[in-house]
Amino acid sequence: MTAGRKLCAVSVDLDSIECYYRIHGLGEPPPGLGDIIMRRALPRFAALFARRGIPATLFVVGRDLELEGGGDAAEAAKAARAQLGALVRAGHELGNHSYSHFYDLARRDRGVIRRELGRAHTLLREVMGGAGPVGFRAPGYDVSVALLDEVAAAGYLYDSSVFPAPLYYSAKAAVMAAMGVMGRWSGAVLGDPRALLAPTDPYRPHPRSPWRRGQSPLLELPIGVTPGLRVPAIGTYLVATPVAVRTRILEAMRARPVFNLECHGIDLCDAEHDGIPGELVAKQHDLRVPLTEKLRAMEATLDRLAPEYEFVTLKGVAQAFQRGALQGAA
Ligand SMILES: [Zn+2]
């Protein structure tokens, strides 16, 4: 690792289209779309990373690797395993994003949490070989004492779920309230508000309150927000926001020792290219941005970061933290 350069870790949460149908209260997605993120979006990210020599962290929902049960889902899982296996061999990291992607996982009982972590871990280990993943990201950015206890008990090195972004939180609360008024049920859960005041650079959480500093063996690597206003510096915003806003966000992020740049598979999808139904596009506005534009925004973002940052996986960030090699992080 080059001394003096800031670190940037790009991660991609590979949430399936079904997750978005659930968030927006749309029921089940049409058949044939279940694996569209793995099939269409992941290769686009992989090509982008390969062109630039960026090692990324991919958070995988265990169920998407499940071979039991046969049928189309198992066929899709086989293809996903082959693709992810090749990415691991190319130097990327796979992280645990739970088995079912329950948005309320943090509030479930410990038995459910343990099974969700354990089953996803086993499936990921089958793809990765060795000891399996060392990093976790919670569905919907929501953590709890019980959830992080179980992640720590599973021997993980880090969690990367805390998203200390009040603007994102209030926007989500407003959307969920509007849906409630209209009698529609959202599968999303409004996270614990204590996350809004959490530290914004990597830290060791307190075992009884993971939103503040303590001595937990599990590190927390918060998702990128700007200093001051805590504007989300995540892929979904960066690909769909005007250039001037993106430039300001990236400029502000230079004050951080680490840029934890979180993306979603859907960030490199577009409705037209990928045959995504209008019912979802009406709710998920970033799907209207053409893929060429999103790719251009992503390329421009990485162009801007490349001279100043060293790209590493989140595991690399966690290891740098442990060595005391992160500038400005406590
Ligand atoms: Zn997710």
JSON list of C-alpha atoms and ligand atoms in Angstrom, two decimals, residues 13-15 19-20 61 97 101 103 137-141 262 264, ligand 1:
[
{"chain": "A", "resi": 13, "resn": "ASP", "atom": "CA", "xyz": [-24.73, -4.75, -3.35]},
{"chain": "A", "resi": 14, "resn": "LEU", "atom": "CA", "xyz": [-26.15, -7.30, -5.74]},
{"chain": "A", "resi": 15, "resn": "ASP", "atom": "CA", "xyz": [-29.78, -6.95, -4.63]},
{"chain": "A", "resi": 19, "resn": "CYS", "atom": "CA", "xyz": [-35.84, -6.66, -3.53]},
{"chain": "A", "resi": 20, "resn": "TYR", "atom": "CA", "xyz": [-36.98, -3.51, -5.35]},
{"chain": "A", "resi": 61, "resn": "VAL", "atom": "CA", "xyz": [-27.53, -12.38, -1.21]},
{"chain": "A", "resi": 97, "resn": "HIS", "atom": "CA", "xyz": [-25.45, -9.73, 2.39]},
{"chain": "A", "resi": 101, "resn": "HIS", "atom": "CA", "xyz": [-32.37, -9.96, 2.32]},
{"chain": "A", "resi": 103, "resn": "TYR", "atom": "CA", "xyz": [-35.30, -5.61, 5.34]},
{"chain": "A", "resi": 137, "resn": "ARG", "atom": "CA", "xyz": [-23.55, -5.65, 4.92]},
{"chain": "A", "resi": 138, "resn": "ALA", "atom": "CA", "xyz": [-27.07, -5.54, 6.36]},
{"chain": "A", "resi": 139, "resn": "PRO", "atom": "CA", "xyz": [-30.11, -5.30, 4.08]},
{"chain": "A", "resi": 140, "resn": "GLY", "atom": "CA", "xyz": [-31.45, -1.73, 4.10]},
{"chain": "A", "resi": 141, "resn": "TYR", "atom": "CA", "xyz": [-28.39, -0.43, 6.06]},
{"chain": "A", "resi": 262, "resn": "GLU", "atom": "CA", "xyz": [-21.29, 1.91, -2.13]},
{"chain": "A", "resi": 264, "resn": "HIS", "atom": "CA", "xyz": [-25.99, -1.28, -6.18]},
{"chain": "B", "resi": 1, "resn": "ZN", "atom": "ZN", "xyz": [-29.24, -4.90, -0.28]}
]
